Short mmCIF file of C-alpha atoms and ligand atoms in Angstrom, two decimals:
data_model
loop_
_atom_site.label_atom_id
_atom_site.label_comp_id
_atom_site.label_asym_id
_atom_site.label_seq_id
_atom_site.Cartn_x
_atom_site.Cartn_y
_atom_site.Cartn_z
CA MET L 1 6.98 1.95 -26.76
CA LYS L 2 6.08 -0.35 -29.58
CA TYR L 3 2.33 -0.70 -29.16
CA LYS L 4 -0.04 2.17 -28.65
CA SER L 5 -2.19 0.30 -26.16
CA GLN L 6 0.79 -0.04 -23.81
CA GLN L 7 0.09 3.55 -22.78
CA VAL L 8 -2.67 2.38 -20.48
CA ALA L 9 0.05 1.01 -18.19
CA TYR L 10 1.03 4.57 -17.31
CA TRP L 11 -2.29 5.26 -15.57
CA PHE L 12 -2.02 2.07 -13.53
CA PHE L 13 1.44 3.17 -12.43
CA ALA L 14 0.10 6.60 -11.50
CA LEU L 15 -2.62 5.03 -9.35
CA ALA L 16 -0.03 2.74 -7.76
CA MET L 17 2.12 5.76 -6.83
CA LEU L 18 -0.84 7.49 -5.21
CA LEU L 19 -1.79 4.43 -3.16
CA LEU L 20 1.83 3.86 -2.12
CA ALA L 21 1.99 7.43 -0.80
CA LEU L 22 -1.21 6.86 1.17
CA GLN L 23 0.08 3.55 2.53
CA ILE L 24 3.10 5.34 3.95
CA VAL L 25 0.89 7.96 5.62
CA TYR L 26 -0.93 5.21 7.50
CA GLY L 27 2.43 3.63 8.39
CA PHE L 28 3.39 6.88 10.09
CA VAL L 29 0.03 7.09 11.85
CA MET L 30 0.83 3.72 13.45
CA GLY L 31 4.46 4.53 14.09
CA PHE L 32 3.54 7.73 15.95
CA ALA L 33 0.72 6.00 17.82
CA ARG L 34 3.30 3.49 19.04
CA VAL L 35 5.41 6.19 20.69
CA GLY L 36 2.47 7.93 22.32
CA TYR L 37 1.33 10.39 19.66
CA ASP L 38 -1.93 8.73 18.74
CA VAL L 39 -3.29 12.08 17.56
CA LEU L 40 -5.49 10.67 14.80
CA HIS L 41 -7.11 8.16 17.10
CA THR L 42 -10.67 9.29 16.41
CA VAL L 43 -10.22 9.14 12.62
CA ALA L 44 -7.86 6.21 12.27
CA PRO L 45 -7.26 4.15 15.43
CA PHE L 46 -4.37 1.70 15.29
CA ASN L 47 -6.44 -1.30 14.16
CA THR L 48 -8.09 0.64 11.34
CA ALA L 49 -4.78 2.21 10.29
CA ARG L 50 -3.21 -1.23 10.24
CA ALA L 51 -5.90 -2.69 7.98
CA VAL L 52 -5.75 0.34 5.67
CA HIS L 53 -1.92 0.22 5.58
CA THR L 54 -1.74 -3.43 4.56
CA ASN L 55 -4.70 -3.31 2.17
CA LEU L 56 -3.32 -0.27 0.38
CA LEU L 57 -0.09 -2.23 0.07
CA VAL L 58 -1.80 -5.18 -1.58
CA VAL L 59 -3.90 -2.97 -3.85
CA TRP L 60 -1.02 -0.80 -5.08
CA LEU L 61 1.07 -3.88 -5.76
CA LEU L 62 -1.75 -5.49 -7.72
CA THR L 63 -2.28 -2.23 -9.59
CA GLY L 64 1.42 -2.22 -10.43
CA PHE L 65 1.28 -5.87 -11.59
CA MET L 66 -1.69 -5.05 -13.81
CA GLY L 67 0.08 -2.06 -15.31
CA ALA L 68 3.15 -4.21 -15.94
CA ALA L 69 0.99 -6.87 -17.59
CA TYR L 70 -0.69 -4.29 -19.85
CA TYR L 71 2.79 -3.22 -20.92
CA ILE L 72 4.41 -6.65 -21.21
CA ILE L 73 1.67 -8.70 -22.86
CA PRO L 74 1.27 -6.60 -26.05
CA GLU L 75 5.03 -6.49 -26.46
CA GLU L 76 5.58 -10.21 -25.92
CA ALA L 77 2.52 -11.21 -27.96
CA GLU L 78 3.32 -8.65 -30.67
CA GLN L 79 -0.29 -7.64 -30.69
CA GLU L 80 -2.19 -4.56 -29.46
CA LEU L 81 -4.36 -5.00 -26.40
CA VAL L 82 -7.82 -6.06 -27.58
CA SER L 83 -9.61 -3.13 -25.97
CA VAL L 84 -7.98 -0.06 -24.51
CA LYS L 85 -11.36 1.38 -23.57
CA LEU L 86 -12.18 -1.61 -21.38
CA ALA L 87 -8.75 -1.39 -19.79
CA TYR L 88 -9.60 2.17 -18.69
CA VAL L 89 -12.98 0.98 -17.42
CA GLN L 90 -11.12 -1.65 -15.43
CA LEU L 91 -8.71 0.91 -14.01
CA ILE L 92 -11.45 3.30 -12.92
CA SER L 93 -13.58 0.58 -11.38
CA LEU L 94 -10.54 -0.77 -9.56
CA ALA L 95 -9.88 2.67 -8.11
CA LEU L 96 -13.54 3.04 -7.10
CA VAL L 97 -13.72 -0.33 -5.36
CA GLY L 98 -10.44 0.46 -3.60
CA VAL L 99 -11.61 3.86 -2.40
CA THR L 100 -14.97 2.44 -1.23
CA ALA L 101 -13.20 -0.27 0.77
CA ILE L 102 -10.75 2.15 2.38
CA VAL L 103 -13.43 4.70 3.26
CA GLY L 104 -15.57 1.87 4.65
CA TYR L 105 -12.72 0.78 6.93
CA HIS L 106 -12.86 4.18 8.65
CA PHE L 107 -16.50 3.49 9.51
CA ASN L 108 -15.62 0.06 10.84
CA TYR L 109 -17.00 -1.70 7.80
CA TRP L 110 -14.40 -4.46 7.60
CA GLU L 111 -13.83 -8.06 8.54
CA GLY L 112 -11.25 -8.95 11.15
CA ARG L 113 -9.23 -11.31 8.99
CA LYS L 114 -5.74 -9.95 8.57
CA PHE L 115 -5.07 -9.00 4.92
CA LEU L 116 -8.57 -10.10 3.84
CA GLU L 117 -10.45 -7.29 5.55
CA ILE L 118 -12.51 -6.35 2.49
CA PRO L 119 -16.14 -7.17 3.37
CA ARG L 120 -17.53 -10.04 1.29
CA PRO L 121 -20.17 -8.03 -0.59
CA LEU L 122 -17.35 -5.87 -1.96
CA ASP L 123 -15.38 -8.99 -2.85
CA TYR L 124 -17.84 -9.64 -5.66
CA LEU L 125 -16.92 -6.31 -7.24
CA VAL L 126 -13.25 -7.23 -6.92
CA VAL L 127 -13.97 -10.50 -8.72
CA ILE L 128 -15.76 -8.75 -11.60
CA ASN L 129 -12.90 -6.28 -11.92
CA VAL L 130 -10.26 -8.99 -11.99
CA LEU L 131 -12.25 -11.02 -14.52
CA LEU L 132 -12.33 -8.03 -16.83
CA PHE L 133 -8.58 -7.60 -16.43
CA LEU L 134 -7.85 -11.28 -17.08
CA GLY L 135 -10.24 -11.32 -20.02
CA LEU L 136 -8.34 -8.50 -21.70
CA ILE L 137 -4.97 -10.14 -21.08
CA LEU L 138 -6.04 -13.64 -22.12
CA VAL L 139 -7.88 -12.61 -25.28
CA THR L 140 -4.90 -10.50 -26.34
CA LEU L 141 -2.58 -13.40 -25.71
CA PHE L 142 -4.71 -15.95 -27.55
CA LYS L 143 -5.32 -13.69 -30.54
CA SER L 144 -1.61 -13.76 -31.16
CA ALA L 145 0.43 -16.69 -32.39
CA LYS L 146 3.33 -15.65 -30.22
CA ARG L 147 3.33 -16.98 -26.67
CA THR L 148 6.63 -16.70 -24.87
CA THR L 149 7.57 -18.46 -21.64
CA THR L 150 7.81 -15.04 -20.00
CA SER L 151 4.28 -14.03 -20.96
CA LEU L 152 2.87 -17.45 -20.05
CA VAL L 153 4.47 -17.52 -16.60
CA LEU L 154 3.25 -13.99 -15.94
CA THR L 155 -0.26 -14.82 -17.10
CA MET L 156 -0.32 -18.08 -15.16
CA GLY L 157 0.63 -16.17 -12.03
CA LEU L 158 -2.16 -13.64 -12.62
CA VAL L 159 -4.80 -16.31 -13.31
CA PHE L 160 -3.85 -18.41 -10.27
CA ALA L 161 -3.74 -15.31 -8.08
CA ALA L 162 -7.33 -14.57 -9.10
CA LEU L 163 -8.45 -18.16 -8.46
CA LEU L 164 -6.80 -18.18 -5.06
CA TYR L 165 -8.79 -15.13 -4.03
CA LEU L 166 -11.89 -17.33 -3.92
CA PRO L 167 -11.13 -19.52 -0.85
CA GLY L 168 -11.05 -16.29 1.13
CA MET L 169 -14.64 -15.56 0.15
CA ILE L 170 -16.20 -18.70 1.61
CA TRP L 171 -18.02 -18.35 4.93
CA PHE L 172 -16.97 -20.61 7.81
CA ASP L 173 -18.54 -20.61 11.24
CA ASN L 174 -15.46 -22.24 12.69
CA GLN L 175 -12.58 -19.87 13.39
CA ALA L 176 -9.90 -22.54 12.93
CA VAL L 177 -11.29 -23.58 9.55
CA ASP L 178 -11.53 -19.95 8.51
CA SER L 179 -7.89 -19.47 9.47
CA PHE L 180 -6.92 -22.63 7.59
CA PHE L 181 -8.34 -21.29 4.32
CA ARG L 182 -7.20 -17.72 4.90
CA TRP L 183 -3.67 -18.99 4.34
CA TRP L 184 -4.61 -20.43 0.97
CA VAL L 185 -4.97 -16.83 -0.07
CA VAL L 186 -2.31 -15.06 1.98
CA HIS L 187 0.46 -17.68 1.90
CA LEU L 188 -0.16 -19.16 -1.54
CA TRP L 189 -0.20 -15.66 -2.94
CA VAL L 190 3.11 -14.33 -1.65
CA GLU L 191 4.96 -17.64 -1.47
CA GLY L 192 3.42 -19.18 -4.57
CA VAL L 193 1.67 -17.53 -7.43
CA TRP L 194 2.90 -13.98 -6.89
CA GLU L 195 6.38 -15.45 -7.27
CA LEU L 196 5.38 -16.42 -10.80
CA ILE L 197 4.31 -12.84 -11.48
CA LEU L 198 7.61 -11.69 -9.97
CA GLY L 199 9.54 -14.25 -12.04
CA GLY L 200 7.77 -13.22 -15.25
CA ILE L 201 8.40 -9.50 -14.75
CA LEU L 202 12.00 -10.15 -13.66
CA SER L 203 12.61 -12.26 -16.73
CA PHE L 204 11.16 -9.57 -19.03
CA LEU L 205 13.32 -6.89 -17.41
CA LEU L 206 16.48 -9.01 -17.61
CA ILE L 207 15.85 -9.78 -21.28
CA LYS L 208 15.45 -6.07 -22.02
CA LEU L 209 18.16 -4.68 -19.75
CA THR L 210 21.00 -7.18 -20.04
CA GLY L 211 20.59 -8.18 -23.67
CA VAL L 212 21.24 -11.84 -22.79
CA ASP L 213 19.43 -14.33 -25.03
CA ARG L 214 15.84 -15.02 -24.18
CA GLU L 215 16.46 -18.79 -24.29
CA VAL L 216 19.03 -18.58 -21.50
CA ILE L 217 16.89 -16.33 -19.31
CA GLU L 218 13.73 -18.36 -19.77
CA LYS L 219 15.51 -21.61 -18.87
CA TRP L 220 16.25 -20.09 -15.48
CA LEU L 221 12.65 -19.04 -15.18
CA TYR L 222 11.54 -22.69 -15.40
CA VAL L 223 13.91 -23.61 -12.58
CA ILE L 224 12.52 -20.85 -10.37
CA VAL L 225 8.92 -21.79 -11.09
CA GLY L 226 9.76 -25.42 -10.24
CA LEU L 227 11.46 -24.53 -6.95
CA THR L 228 8.57 -22.25 -6.01
CA PHE L 229 5.95 -24.95 -6.42
CA ILE L 230 7.97 -27.76 -4.83
CA SER L 231 8.53 -25.77 -1.65
CA GLY L 232 5.75 -23.21 -1.50
CA ILE L 233 2.62 -25.35 -1.70
CA LEU L 234 3.36 -27.65 1.23
CA GLY L 235 5.25 -24.78 2.85
CA THR L 236 1.77 -23.46 3.73
CA GLY L 237 2.20 -25.83 6.67
CA HIS L 238 4.33 -23.23 8.48
CA HIS L 239 1.04 -21.45 9.25
CA TYR L 240 -0.62 -24.62 10.53
CA TYR L 241 1.67 -25.33 13.49
CA PHE L 242 -0.50 -24.52 16.47
CA ILE L 243 -3.90 -23.70 15.09
CA GLY L 244 -5.61 -27.01 15.69
CA THR L 245 -4.69 -28.88 12.52
CA GLY L 246 -2.60 -31.68 14.06
CA LYS L 247 1.07 -32.48 14.61
CA THR L 248 1.93 -33.73 11.10
CA TRP L 249 1.97 -30.14 9.92
CA LEU L 250 4.91 -29.40 12.21
CA ILE L 251 7.02 -31.75 10.08
CA ILE L 252 5.55 -30.95 6.66
CA GLY L 253 5.50 -27.21 7.27
CA GLY L 254 8.96 -27.21 8.81
CA ILE L 255 10.64 -29.15 6.02
CA PHE L 256 8.98 -27.63 2.97
CA SER L 257 8.98 -24.04 4.16
CA ALA L 258 12.67 -24.40 5.02
CA LEU L 259 13.18 -25.12 1.31
CA GLU L 260 11.34 -21.98 0.17
CA PRO L 261 14.40 -19.72 0.32
CA LEU L 262 15.87 -21.79 -2.54
CA ALA L 263 13.52 -20.17 -5.04
CA PHE L 264 14.63 -16.72 -3.86
CA LEU L 265 18.28 -17.78 -3.87
CA GLY L 266 17.71 -19.00 -7.42
CA MET L 267 16.45 -15.56 -8.35
CA VAL L 268 19.56 -13.81 -6.99
CA LEU L 269 21.91 -16.20 -8.78
CA PHE L 270 19.82 -15.79 -11.91
CA ALA L 271 19.75 -11.99 -11.88
CA VAL L 272 23.41 -11.59 -10.98
CA ALA L 273 24.54 -14.18 -13.54
CA MET L 274 22.54 -12.50 -16.31
CA TYR L 275 23.91 -9.11 -15.30
CA ARG L 276 27.49 -10.45 -15.49
CA LYS L 277 26.84 -12.18 -18.78
CA GLY L 278 25.18 -9.14 -20.34
CA GLU L 279 26.98 -6.38 -22.13
CA LYS L 280 26.10 -3.71 -19.57
CA LYS L 281 25.34 -1.29 -22.34
CA HIS L 282 21.75 -0.46 -21.53
CA PRO L 283 21.62 3.19 -20.49
CA ASN L 284 18.79 2.75 -17.96
CA LYS L 285 21.02 2.15 -14.94
CA ILE L 286 18.31 3.00 -12.43
CA ALA L 287 16.01 0.28 -13.74
CA LEU L 288 18.91 -2.18 -13.54
CA ASN L 289 19.59 -1.15 -9.93
CA TRP L 290 15.99 -1.80 -8.98
CA THR L 291 15.94 -5.10 -10.88
CA LEU L 292 19.06 -6.53 -9.25
CA GLY L 293 17.95 -4.98 -5.95
CA THR L 294 14.67 -6.88 -6.15
CA ALA L 295 16.44 -10.20 -6.42
CA ILE L 296 18.88 -9.43 -3.60
CA ILE L 297 16.52 -7.80 -1.09
CA SER L 298 13.78 -10.37 -1.65
CA PHE L 299 16.27 -13.10 -0.83
CA ILE L 300 17.15 -11.34 2.43
CA GLY L 301 13.60 -10.33 3.38
CA ALA L 302 11.69 -13.41 2.28
CA GLY L 303 14.40 -16.08 2.17
CA VAL L 304 16.66 -15.30 5.12
CA LEU L 305 14.23 -13.50 7.43
CA GLY L 306 11.45 -15.94 6.53
CA PHE L 307 13.68 -18.88 7.39
CA ALA L 308 14.56 -17.19 10.67
CA HIS L 309 11.12 -17.97 12.15
CA THR L 310 9.80 -20.78 9.98
CA LEU L 311 10.87 -23.77 12.08
CA PRO L 312 8.19 -24.80 14.59
CA GLN L 313 10.65 -24.64 17.50
CA VAL L 314 11.20 -20.94 16.76
CA ASN L 315 7.71 -20.04 15.55
CA LEU L 316 6.30 -21.31 18.84
CA TYR L 317 7.84 -18.19 20.40
CA THR L 318 7.80 -15.63 17.59
CA HIS L 319 4.33 -16.18 16.12
CA GLY L 320 2.35 -12.99 15.69
CA THR L 321 5.00 -10.72 17.22
CA LEU L 322 6.95 -7.84 15.72
CA VAL L 323 9.37 -10.46 14.40
CA THR L 324 6.62 -11.17 11.88
CA ALA L 325 6.34 -7.45 11.07
CA MET L 326 10.12 -7.33 10.54
CA HIS L 327 9.94 -10.12 7.98
CA GLY L 328 6.68 -8.84 6.44
CA HIS L 329 8.19 -5.43 5.68
CA LEU L 330 11.42 -6.53 4.04
CA ALA L 331 9.81 -9.43 2.16
CA PHE L 332 7.01 -7.34 0.68
CA TRP L 333 9.40 -4.52 -0.06
CA GLY L 334 12.17 -6.61 -1.62
CA ALA L 335 10.03 -8.93 -3.67
CA TYR L 336 6.92 -7.09 -4.72
CA ALA L 337 7.33 -3.37 -4.10
CA MET L 338 10.80 -3.32 -5.66
CA ILE L 339 9.79 -5.27 -8.76
CA VAL L 340 6.93 -2.82 -9.40
CA LEU L 341 9.29 0.13 -8.91
CA ALA L 342 11.85 -1.59 -11.15
CA PHE L 343 9.26 -2.02 -13.85
CA ILE L 344 8.04 1.57 -13.65
CA SER L 345 11.65 2.78 -13.86
CA TYR L 346 12.14 0.65 -16.93
CA ALA L 347 8.88 1.56 -18.64
CA MET L 348 8.69 5.33 -18.06
CA PRO L 349 11.43 6.38 -20.51
CA ASN L 350 9.87 4.14 -23.17
CA LEU L 351 6.36 5.41 -22.49
CA THR L 352 7.23 9.09 -22.46
CA GLY L 353 10.38 9.35 -24.56
CA ARG L 354 12.11 11.27 -21.75
CA LYS L 355 15.36 9.60 -20.79
CA LEU L 356 15.96 10.38 -17.12
CA TYR L 357 18.26 7.37 -16.95
CA ASP L 358 20.87 8.04 -14.33
CA THR L 359 19.76 11.15 -12.51
CA SER L 360 20.96 11.91 -9.00
CA ARG L 361 17.34 12.16 -7.87
CA GLY L 362 16.67 8.67 -9.17
CA ASN L 363 19.77 7.32 -7.46
CA TYR L 364 18.88 8.99 -4.14
CA ALA L 365 15.38 7.53 -4.43
CA PHE L 366 16.86 4.06 -4.75
CA TRP L 367 19.42 4.28 -1.96
CA LEU L 368 17.41 6.26 0.59
CA SER L 369 14.35 4.04 0.29
CA ASN L 370 16.41 0.86 0.52
CA ILE L 371 18.63 1.95 3.38
CA GLY L 372 15.58 3.37 5.17
CA MET L 373 13.69 0.11 4.78
CA LEU L 374 16.68 -1.93 5.99
CA GLY L 375 16.84 0.32 9.04
CA MET L 376 13.12 -0.16 9.67
CA THR L 377 13.62 -3.89 9.41
CA VAL L 378 16.34 -3.79 12.04
CA ALA L 379 14.16 -1.65 14.33
CA PHE L 380 11.23 -4.05 13.99
CA GLY L 381 13.62 -6.97 14.51
CA VAL L 382 15.15 -5.63 17.72
CA ALA L 383 11.70 -4.72 19.04
CA GLY L 384 10.42 -8.15 18.05
CA VAL L 385 13.19 -10.17 19.66
CA THR L 386 12.88 -8.10 22.84
CA GLN L 387 9.12 -8.63 22.79
CA VAL L 388 9.53 -12.39 22.43
CA TYR L 389 12.00 -12.51 25.26
CA LEU L 390 10.08 -10.35 27.74
CA GLU L 391 6.61 -11.57 26.89
CA ARG L 392 7.09 -15.22 26.06
CA LYS L 393 10.19 -16.17 28.04
CA MET L 394 9.87 -13.89 31.08
CA GLY L 395 6.09 -13.90 31.11
CA LEU L 396 5.52 -10.12 31.34
CA GLU L 397 2.11 -8.71 30.39
CA PHE L 398 1.56 -7.78 26.73
CA GLY L 399 0.88 -4.10 27.50
CA ASP L 400 3.90 -3.74 29.79
CA VAL L 401 6.13 -5.24 27.12
CA GLN L 402 4.80 -2.85 24.49
CA ASN L 403 5.78 0.00 26.78
CA GLU L 404 9.29 -1.39 27.18
CA ILE L 405 9.90 -1.54 23.45
CA LYS L 406 8.58 1.96 22.66
CA VAL L 407 12.09 3.28 22.10
CA HIS L 408 12.57 1.03 19.08
CA PHE L 409 9.67 2.78 17.41
CA VAL L 410 11.52 6.07 17.70
CA VAL L 411 14.29 4.44 15.69
CA LEU L 412 11.64 3.04 13.34
CA ILE L 413 10.17 6.50 12.70
CA PHE L 414 13.63 7.91 12.02
CA CYS L 415 14.37 5.20 9.44
CA ALA L 416 10.85 5.49 8.02
CA MET L 417 11.50 9.19 7.36
CA MET L 418 14.54 8.27 5.34
CA PHE L 419 12.50 5.67 3.51
CA ALA L 420 9.69 8.13 2.84
CA THR L 421 12.18 10.69 1.51
CA GLY L 422 13.38 8.10 -0.98
CA ILE L 423 9.84 7.34 -2.08
CA THR L 424 9.02 11.04 -2.38
CA LEU L 425 11.99 11.45 -4.71
CA TYR L 426 10.84 8.44 -6.70
CA ILE L 427 7.35 9.91 -7.11
CA LEU L 428 8.78 13.32 -8.07
CA GLU L 429 10.85 11.60 -10.75
CA PHE L 430 7.72 9.79 -11.93
CA LEU L 431 5.92 13.13 -12.22
CA ARG L 432 8.86 14.70 -14.05
CA TYR L 433 8.47 12.13 -16.81
CA GLY L 434 5.04 13.50 -17.64
CA ARG L 435 2.41 11.77 -19.73
CA PRO L 436 2.95 8.92 -22.18
CA VAL L 437 3.65 9.80 -25.82
CA TYR L 438 3.02 7.36 -28.62
CA ASP L 439 6.02 6.69 -30.87
CA ALA L 440 8.44 7.47 -28.08
CA PRO L 441 11.80 5.98 -29.05
CA GLU L 442 12.99 3.01 -27.02
CA ALA L 443 16.47 2.44 -25.66
CA LYS L 444 18.23 -0.83 -26.46
CA PRO L 445 21.09 -2.57 -24.70
C1 HEM E 501 8.02 -12.51 -0.89
C2 HEM E 501 7.68 -13.48 -0.14
C3 HEM E 501 7.08 -13.32 1.22
C4 HEM E 501 6.29 -12.32 1.71
C5 HEM E 501 5.77 -11.09 0.98
C6 HEM E 501 5.99 -12.67 3.08
C7 HEM E 501 5.20 -11.90 3.94
C8 HEM E 501 4.70 -12.34 5.14
C9 HEM E 501 3.70 -11.66 5.93
C10 HEM E 501 3.04 -10.33 5.59
C11 HEM E 501 3.45 -12.43 7.02
C12 HEM E 501 2.41 -12.16 8.10
C13 HEM E 501 1.15 -12.84 7.66
C14 HEM E 501 0.04 -12.85 8.64
O1 HEM E 501 0.28 -12.98 9.84
O2 HEM E 501 -1.12 -12.74 8.19
C15 HEM E 501 4.29 -13.60 6.92
C16 HEM E 501 4.33 -14.63 7.84
C17 HEM E 501 5.26 -15.63 7.81
N1 HEM E 501 6.24 -15.85 6.85
FE1 HEM E 501 6.46 -14.83 5.16
N2 HEM E 501 6.61 -13.84 3.40
C18 HEM E 501 7.30 -14.28 2.29
C19 HEM E 501 8.09 -15.40 2.20
C20 HEM E 501 8.38 -16.24 3.25
C21 HEM E 501 9.30 -17.35 3.20
C22 HEM E 501 10.12 -17.75 1.98
C23 HEM E 501 9.29 -17.93 4.43
C24 HEM E 501 10.07 -19.09 4.95
C25 HEM E 501 11.26 -19.45 4.58
C26 HEM E 501 8.34 -17.20 5.24
C27 HEM E 501 8.02 -17.51 6.55
C28 HEM E 501 6.96 -16.94 7.25
C29 HEM E 501 6.44 -17.45 8.50
C30 HEM E 501 6.95 -18.65 9.28
C31 HEM E 501 5.37 -16.63 8.85
C32 HEM E 501 4.46 -16.75 10.09
C33 HEM E 501 4.87 -15.79 11.14
C34 HEM E 501 4.02 -15.93 12.39
O3 HEM E 501 3.83 -17.06 12.83
O4 HEM E 501 3.56 -14.91 12.91
N3 HEM E 501 7.82 -16.18 4.51
N4 HEM E 501 5.06 -13.51 5.78
C1 HEM E 502 6.83 4.97 6.51
C2 HEM E 502 6.91 3.73 6.29
C3 HEM E 502 6.22 2.68 7.13
C4 HEM E 502 5.95 2.63 8.47
C5 HEM E 502 6.25 3.68 9.52
C6 HEM E 502 5.30 1.37 8.73
C7 HEM E 502 4.85 0.96 9.98
C8 HEM E 502 4.11 -0.17 10.22
C9 HEM E 502 3.58 -0.55 11.50
C10 HEM E 502 3.77 0.24 12.79
C11 HEM E 502 2.92 -1.71 11.34
C12 HEM E 502 2.16 -2.48 12.40
C13 HEM E 502 3.05 -3.41 13.14
C14 HEM E 502 2.33 -3.87 14.38
O1 HEM E 502 1.46 -4.72 14.28
O2 HEM E 502 2.62 -3.34 15.43
C15 HEM E 502 3.02 -2.08 9.95
C16 HEM E 502 2.49 -3.22 9.41
C17 HEM E 502 2.81 -3.67 8.13
N1 HEM E 502 3.48 -2.95 7.15
FE1 HEM E 502 4.31 -1.14 7.34
N2 HEM E 502 5.20 0.68 7.56
C18 HEM E 502 5.75 1.44 6.57
C19 HEM E 502 5.87 1.10 5.24
C20 HEM E 502 5.58 -0.14 4.73
C21 HEM E 502 5.93 -0.61 3.42
C22 HEM E 502 6.62 0.22 2.34
C23 HEM E 502 5.51 -1.91 3.34
C24 HEM E 502 5.65 -2.89 2.21
C25 HEM E 502 6.46 -2.84 1.25
C26 HEM E 502 4.88 -2.25 4.59
C27 HEM E 502 4.32 -3.46 4.90
C28 HEM E 502 3.68 -3.78 6.07
C29 HEM E 502 3.11 -5.07 6.35
C30 HEM E 502 3.12 -6.28 5.41
C31 HEM E 502 2.56 -5.01 7.64
C32 HEM E 502 1.88 -6.14 8.38
C33 HEM E 502 2.96 -6.92 9.10
C34 HEM E 502 2.44 -8.10 9.87
O3 HEM E 502 1.49 -8.73 9.43
O4 HEM E 502 3.00 -8.41 10.93
N3 HEM E 502 4.93 -1.15 5.42
N4 HEM E 502 3.75 -1.12 9.27
FE1 FE2 E 503 3.85 -18.41 4.50
#
């Protein structure tokens, strides 16, 4: 690594790994509950497990983004982070707020708004934490004369993500209005500003791993940012179809959300083109696998499987079913989990000086987790389509339908075990790297 303060990234990655492992545990709790082994019911009933599972997901991804930013910004700005001490304060307070929230969920201290379950009093602590994080990043960036497109897009994504947390903190007495603004957070995050974070990290990784000129890579980045905004903002309409907002949203939401896959398609073309153009000399093959994998799987999970239920004619039937869970898993995995894992794979050799570039454990981690997740997606998909058919076409009762589709959760658990094996190998590899060492030599393409 080039800058001493980049070391702080390591501890964010370590926290992310821990939270990812916990997220998977809660996934299994739900999976087993679905097939009749609801053994942890008293500690973590399905609804609690679900909230914990998805919140841990969001928190470990954000932790990973923050770690990546603490690594990328000093390097792009050619300037040490302004305060390493405060970055550690931020890390520890983030972990404390996270743990408090998760423990609280087990005592039913949470709000029933999917993905935004953190109770509002705790939200204020989240805000303070994020302000500290942004302060450190922004001051570092502005102290330096060097502002690259990559660092600006990444920072813009982080700043907007923080701003968009706020609409979720307003109180509304009306359930429909509350739902309307909930999507400003949930949708505009994953189909808007997080895509900028993704684009920024992807661009940094491609610059480092392919050796293609920065100018070429950053030109693509502009195109992706443009496509994201053109489609994603009004694409929010695909959540406003039947919630009491009026018929115009059927048209706006349908058209603009149908364009959203273009940004993800752009990313695949971008990543693959840069890979082809590059000299393929960088020794860190695993990081390259994860980087290209991110672009490809996010296109399938977000682009293709998102499109599959985004038209109002389809969403009328699929809304809120396991079809949504199918898409949610592969989209979050492909776009945001994989980019964090790609970044960690890239950064660890540079942080520690240990070059575990193309180990069989690392390769198994990549393939098992990806094949496992694809299998889980298929299992959710088959269960979801069956659910839609039986429940919404045939008119069977919800509970009876859930009984009928139990068998698909057996398949899900099987695939999830494969997935979890891959992740276990990834974490073992992470641990094998050990602690960061300053002056560790860096590999070049
Ligand atoms: C990486 C990007 C994406 C992620 C992480 C993601 C994730 C999710 C998640 C978790 C949900 C469930 C939200 C909830 O019910 O609270 C959801 C819903 C939805 N997503 Fe995505 N998504 C992404 C991109 C897309 C794209 C590009 C499209 C369209 C082309 C799309 C179409 C939809 C639709 C229509 C729903 C509503 C499903 C329903 O009515 O139940 N998504 N998405
Ligand atoms: C061992 C692995 C996992 C298992 C067994 C698992 C299982 C589940 C189950 C059973 C649900 C609830 C679905 C329902 O409402 O019935 C769920 C929800 C969810 N999980 Fe997982 N999961 C796992 C890993 C992951 C990973 C790695 C991610 C993200 C990268 C993820 C993202 C989500 C999301 C976004 C939802 C909410 C979906 C929605 O809103 O419809 N899960 N998971
Ligand atoms: Fe959306």
